[in-house]
Every structure is written in C-alpha cells, then in structure tokens.
Amino acid sequence: MIEITNLENWTKSFFDQPENQEKAKKACERYDRLMVKNIRKMLQSGEEEININDIAADDPGKRLERVKFESIPAKVDGKKGTVRINLIDQTSEFLTE
C-alpha cells in the first residue's frame, strides 16, 4: 500500500514515468480495438444509430472499463482505499473502502 499526500501531484509524477506512459499508450490501443469490435457488432446487428458513450455503458463484460482503469491500494490523508487511475484520460481518483 502506498501513501499519498497530494493526489494531483502523485498523478502527474505517475504519468511522468516512462513505464507508465507506455502502459497508458497500450491501454489506449486496446481500448480503441475493443471499441471498433463493439461498433462492428452493432453495425452487423443492424443498428441505425451508434452513440459512442452508450457503447461503454452497454459493455457486457466491462472489458472497456478493465482496459481503461488500473486500481492501486493506497492511503490518502490517513484514509485507506484505492486509487483508481484512468490510463486513457491520465487522471486518478481516490475511492475509500
């Protein structure tokens, strides 16, 4: 478990590291491939309108969400929880237990 005093600064330093930049790049590529697969399925099923935001919401196995986010156990300001890192938007949020 890591201890974080300032989540915003920690997020910036997290994405400054080359291995995390590479991880974010791969997450973007996988996310894009899954979106294309889902759009193809929708087109083959005869959908006339495709809303990109609805594709992520209707993802049956939450595959898009698993590709997009990484969770790390952390302690922020004395509270235990999880830091949820959005690899695509390069943001993070703290979720308490």
mmCIF file with all atom_site columns, C-alpha atoms in Angstrom:
data_model
loop_
_atom_site.group_PDB
_atom_site.id
_atom_site.type_symbol
_atom_site.label_atom_id
_atom_site.label_alt_id
_atom_site.label_comp_id
_atom_site.label_asym_id
_atom_site.label_entity_id
_atom_site.label_seq_id
_atom_site.pdbx_PDB_ins_code
_atom_site.Cartn_x
_atom_site.Cartn_y
_atom_site.Cartn_z
_atom_site.occupancy
_atom_site.B_iso_or_equiv
_atom_site.pdbx_formal_charge
_atom_site.auth_seq_id
_atom_site.auth_comp_id
_atom_site.auth_asym_id
_atom_site.auth_atom_id
_atom_site.pdbx_PDB_model_num
ATOM 1  C CA . MET A 1 1  ? 0.000   0.000  0.000   1.00 0.00 ? 1  MET A CA 1
ATOM 2  C CA . ILE A 1 2  ? 1.367   3.390  -0.957  1.00 0.00 ? 2  ILE A CA 1
ATOM 3  C CA . GLU A 1 3  ? 0.874   6.609  0.986   1.00 0.00 ? 3  GLU A CA 1
ATOM 4  C CA . ILE A 1 4  ? -0.124  9.705  -0.949  1.00 0.00 ? 4  ILE A CA 1
ATOM 5  C CA . THR A 1 5  ? -0.215  13.232 0.435   1.00 0.00 ? 5  THR A CA 1
ATOM 6  C CA . ASN A 1 6  ? -1.322  15.097 -2.705  1.00 0.00 ? 6  ASN A CA 1
ATOM 7  C CA . LEU A 1 7  ? -3.235  13.027 -5.263  1.00 0.00 ? 7  LEU A CA 1
ATOM 8  C CA . GLU A 1 8  ? -2.883  15.576 -8.062  1.00 0.00 ? 8  GLU A CA 1
ATOM 9  C CA . ASN A 1 9  ? 0.912   15.761 -7.748  1.00 0.00 ? 9  ASN A CA 1
ATOM 10 C CA . TRP A 1 10 ? 1.138   11.986 -7.407  1.00 0.00 ? 10 TRP A CA 1
ATOM 11 C CA . THR A 1 11 ? -0.893  11.540 -10.611 1.00 0.00 ? 11 THR A CA 1
ATOM 12 C CA . LYS A 1 12 ? 1.432   13.873 -12.519 1.00 0.00 ? 12 LYS A CA 1
ATOM 13 C CA . SER A 1 13 ? 4.518   12.034 -11.283 1.00 0.00 ? 13 SER A CA 1
ATOM 14 C CA . PHE A 1 14 ? 2.864   8.664  -12.031 1.00 0.00 ? 14 PHE A CA 1
ATOM 15 C CA . PHE A 1 15 ? 2.385   9.583  -15.696 1.00 0.00 ? 15 PHE A CA 1
ATOM 16 C CA . ASP A 1 16 ? 5.851   11.181 -15.937 1.00 0.00 ? 16 ASP A CA 1
ATOM 17 C CA . GLN A 1 17 ? 7.432   7.732  -15.560 1.00 0.00 ? 17 GLN A CA 1
ATOM 18 C CA . PRO A 1 18 ? 8.248   6.101  -18.932 1.00 0.00 ? 18 PRO A CA 1
ATOM 19 C CA . GLU A 1 19 ? 6.847   2.673  -17.966 1.00 0.00 ? 19 GLU A CA 1
ATOM 20 C CA . ASN A 1 20 ? 3.505   4.243  -17.025 1.00 0.00 ? 20 ASN A CA 1
ATOM 21 C CA . GLN A 1 21 ? 3.449   6.259  -20.250 1.00 0.00 ? 21 GLN A CA 1
ATOM 22 C CA . GLU A 1 22 ? 3.926   3.003  -22.159 1.00 0.00 ? 22 GLU A CA 1
ATOM 23 C CA . LYS A 1 23 ? 1.183   1.352  -20.097 1.00 0.00 ? 23 LYS A CA 1
ATOM 24 C CA . ALA A 1 24 ? -1.184  4.241  -20.907 1.00 0.00 ? 24 ALA A CA 1
ATOM 25 C CA . LYS A 1 25 ? -0.330  4.016  -24.618 1.00 0.00 ? 25 LYS A CA 1
ATOM 26 C CA . LYS A 1 26 ? -1.092  0.282  -24.678 1.00 0.00 ? 26 LYS A CA 1
ATOM 27 C CA . ALA A 1 27 ? -4.339  0.851  -22.777 1.00 0.00 ? 27 ALA A CA 1
ATOM 28 C CA . CYS A 1 28 ? -5.415  3.392  -25.420 1.00 0.00 ? 28 CYS A CA 1
ATOM 29 C CA . GLU A 1 29 ? -4.642  0.950  -28.218 1.00 0.00 ? 29 GLU A CA 1
ATOM 30 C CA . ARG A 1 30 ? -6.570  -1.899 -26.543 1.00 0.00 ? 30 ARG A CA 1
ATOM 31 C CA . TYR A 1 31 ? -9.495  0.408  -25.758 1.00 0.00 ? 31 TYR A CA 1
ATOM 32 C CA . ASP A 1 32 ? -9.646  1.535  -29.394 1.00 0.00 ? 32 ASP A CA 1
ATOM 33 C CA . ARG A 1 33 ? -9.551  -2.071 -30.663 1.00 0.00 ? 33 ARG A CA 1
ATOM 34 C CA . LEU A 1 34 ? -12.391 -3.079 -28.334 1.00 0.00 ? 34 LEU A CA 1
ATOM 35 C CA . MET A 1 35 ? -14.459 -0.055 -29.369 1.00 0.00 ? 35 MET A CA 1
ATOM 36 C CA . VAL A 1 36 ? -14.012 -0.964 -33.032 1.00 0.00 ? 36 VAL A CA 1
ATOM 37 C CA . LYS A 1 37 ? -15.093 -4.550 -32.292 1.00 0.00 ? 37 LYS A CA 1
ATOM 38 C CA . ASN A 1 38 ? -18.193 -3.330 -30.477 1.00 0.00 ? 38 ASN A CA 1
ATOM 39 C CA . ILE A 1 39 ? -19.064 -0.900 -33.286 1.00 0.00 ? 39 ILE A CA 1
ATOM 40 C CA . ARG A 1 40 ? -18.683 -3.664 -35.876 1.00 0.00 ? 40 ARG A CA 1
ATOM 41 C CA . LYS A 1 41 ? -21.019 -5.901 -33.873 1.00 0.00 ? 41 LYS A CA 1
ATOM 42 C CA . MET A 1 42 ? -23.564 -3.097 -33.692 1.00 0.00 ? 42 MET A CA 1
ATOM 43 C CA . LEU A 1 43 ? -23.325 -2.460 -37.434 1.00 0.00 ? 43 LEU A CA 1
ATOM 44 C CA . GLN A 1 44 ? -23.726 -6.170 -38.201 1.00 0.00 ? 44 GLN A CA 1
ATOM 45 C CA . SER A 1 45 ? -26.788 -6.355 -35.973 1.00 0.00 ? 45 SER A CA 1
ATOM 46 C CA . GLY A 1 46 ? -28.442 -3.579 -37.991 1.00 0.00 ? 46 GLY A CA 1
ATOM 47 C CA . GLU A 1 47 ? -28.118 -0.608 -35.627 1.00 0.00 ? 47 GLU A CA 1
ATOM 48 C CA . GLU A 1 48 ? -29.000 2.610  -37.399 1.00 0.00 ? 48 GLU A CA 1
ATOM 49 C CA . GLU A 1 49 ? -27.574 4.980  -34.801 1.00 0.00 ? 49 GLU A CA 1
ATOM 50 C CA . ILE A 1 50 ? -24.439 4.413  -32.782 1.00 0.00 ? 50 ILE A CA 1
ATOM 51 C CA . ASN A 1 51 ? -23.687 6.523  -29.720 1.00 0.00 ? 51 ASN A CA 1
ATOM 52 C CA . ILE A 1 52 ? -20.073 6.117  -28.616 1.00 0.00 ? 52 ILE A CA 1
ATOM 53 C CA . ASN A 1 53 ? -20.920 6.882  -24.967 1.00 0.00 ? 53 ASN A CA 1
ATOM 54 C CA . ASP A 1 54 ? -23.587 4.162  -24.923 1.00 0.00 ? 54 ASP A CA 1
ATOM 55 C CA . ILE A 1 55 ? -21.107 1.551  -26.160 1.00 0.00 ? 55 ILE A CA 1
ATOM 56 C CA . ALA A 1 56 ? -19.051 1.804  -22.962 1.00 0.00 ? 56 ALA A CA 1
ATOM 57 C CA . ALA A 1 57 ? -22.189 1.766  -20.804 1.00 0.00 ? 57 ALA A CA 1
ATOM 58 C CA . ASP A 1 58 ? -23.591 -1.321 -22.559 1.00 0.00 ? 58 ASP A CA 1
ATOM 59 C CA . ASP A 1 59 ? -20.315 -3.274 -22.496 1.00 0.00 ? 59 ASP A CA 1
ATOM 60 C CA . PRO A 1 60 ? -21.455 -6.676 -21.156 1.00 0.00 ? 60 PRO A CA 1
ATOM 61 C CA . GLY A 1 61 ? -18.232 -7.878 -19.520 1.00 0.00 ? 61 GLY A CA 1
ATOM 62 C CA . LYS A 1 62 ? -16.982 -4.405 -18.587 1.00 0.00 ? 62 LYS A CA 1
ATOM 63 C CA . ARG A 1 63 ? -13.989 -5.126 -20.823 1.00 0.00 ? 63 ARG A CA 1
ATOM 64 C CA . LEU A 1 64 ? -13.649 -1.474 -21.803 1.00 0.00 ? 64 LEU A CA 1
ATOM 65 C CA . GLU A 1 65 ? -13.626 -0.427 -18.154 1.00 0.00 ? 65 GLU A CA 1
ATOM 66 C CA . ARG A 1 66 ? -10.989 -3.003 -17.227 1.00 0.00 ? 66 ARG A CA 1
ATOM 67 C CA . VAL A 1 67 ? -8.727  -1.755 -20.029 1.00 0.00 ? 67 VAL A CA 1
ATOM 68 C CA . LYS A 1 68 ? -9.271  1.901  -19.155 1.00 0.00 ? 68 LYS A CA 1
ATOM 69 C CA . PHE A 1 69 ? -8.667  1.770  -15.387 1.00 0.00 ? 69 PHE A CA 1
ATOM 70 C CA . GLU A 1 70 ? -5.996  0.480  -13.035 1.00 0.00 ? 70 GLU A CA 1
ATOM 71 C CA . SER A 1 71 ? -6.512  0.307  -9.272  1.00 0.00 ? 71 SER A CA 1
ATOM 72 C CA . ILE A 1 72 ? -3.810  0.590  -6.626  1.00 0.00 ? 72 ILE A CA 1
ATOM 73 C CA . PRO A 1 73 ? -4.374  0.191  -2.864  1.00 0.00 ? 73 PRO A CA 1
ATOM 74 C CA . ALA A 1 74 ? -3.376  3.429  -1.157  1.00 0.00 ? 74 ALA A CA 1
ATOM 75 C CA . LYS A 1 75 ? -3.627  5.558  1.917   1.00 0.00 ? 75 LYS A CA 1
ATOM 76 C CA . VAL A 1 76 ? -4.525  9.204  1.280   1.00 0.00 ? 76 VAL A CA 1
ATOM 77 C CA . ASP A 1 77 ? -4.688  11.670 4.184   1.00 0.00 ? 77 ASP A CA 1
ATOM 78 C CA . GLY A 1 78 ? -4.824  8.782  6.659   1.00 0.00 ? 78 GLY A CA 1
ATOM 79 C CA . LYS A 1 79 ? -7.756  7.059  4.924   1.00 0.00 ? 79 LYS A CA 1
ATOM 80 C CA . LYS A 1 80 ? -7.392  3.611  3.380   1.00 0.00 ? 80 LYS A CA 1
ATOM 81 C CA . GLY A 1 81 ? -8.837  2.944  -0.016  1.00 0.00 ? 81 GLY A CA 1
ATOM 82 C CA . THR A 1 82 ? -7.996  2.574  -3.665  1.00 0.00 ? 82 THR A CA 1
ATOM 83 C CA . VAL A 1 83 ? -6.585  4.998  -6.194  1.00 0.00 ? 83 VAL A CA 1
ATOM 84 C CA . ARG A 1 84 ? -8.396  4.414  -9.474  1.00 0.00 ? 84 ARG A CA 1
ATOM 85 C CA . ILE A 1 85 ? -6.181  5.528  -12.347 1.00 0.00 ? 85 ILE A CA 1
ATOM 86 C CA . ASN A 1 86 ? -7.753  6.356  -15.686 1.00 0.00 ? 86 ASN A CA 1
ATOM 87 C CA . LEU A 1 87 ? -4.991  5.394  -18.118 1.00 0.00 ? 87 LEU A CA 1
ATOM 88 C CA . ILE A 1 88 ? -6.719  6.962  -21.105 1.00 0.00 ? 88 ILE A CA 1
ATOM 89 C CA . ASP A 1 89 ? -7.543  10.394 -19.644 1.00 0.00 ? 89 ASP A CA 1
ATOM 90 C CA . GLN A 1 90 ? -4.471  10.258 -17.371 1.00 0.00 ? 90 GLN A CA 1
ATOM 91 C CA . THR A 1 91 ? -6.418  11.170 -14.259 1.00 0.00 ? 91 THR A CA 1
ATOM 92 C CA . SER A 1 92 ? -6.973  9.476  -10.923 1.00 0.00 ? 92 SER A CA 1
ATOM 93 C CA . GLU A 1 93 ? -9.485  9.440  -8.108  1.00 0.00 ? 93 GLU A CA 1
ATOM 94 C CA . PHE A 1 94 ? -9.432  8.107  -4.564  1.00 0.00 ? 94 PHE A CA 1
ATOM 95 C CA . LEU A 1 95 ? -12.146 5.665  -3.524  1.00 0.00 ? 95 LEU A CA 1
ATOM 96 C CA . THR A 1 96 ? -12.454 4.983  0.204   1.00 0.00 ? 96 THR A CA 1
ATOM 97 C CA . GLU A 1 97 ? -13.151 1.490  1.486   1.00 0.00 ? 97 GLU A CA 1
#
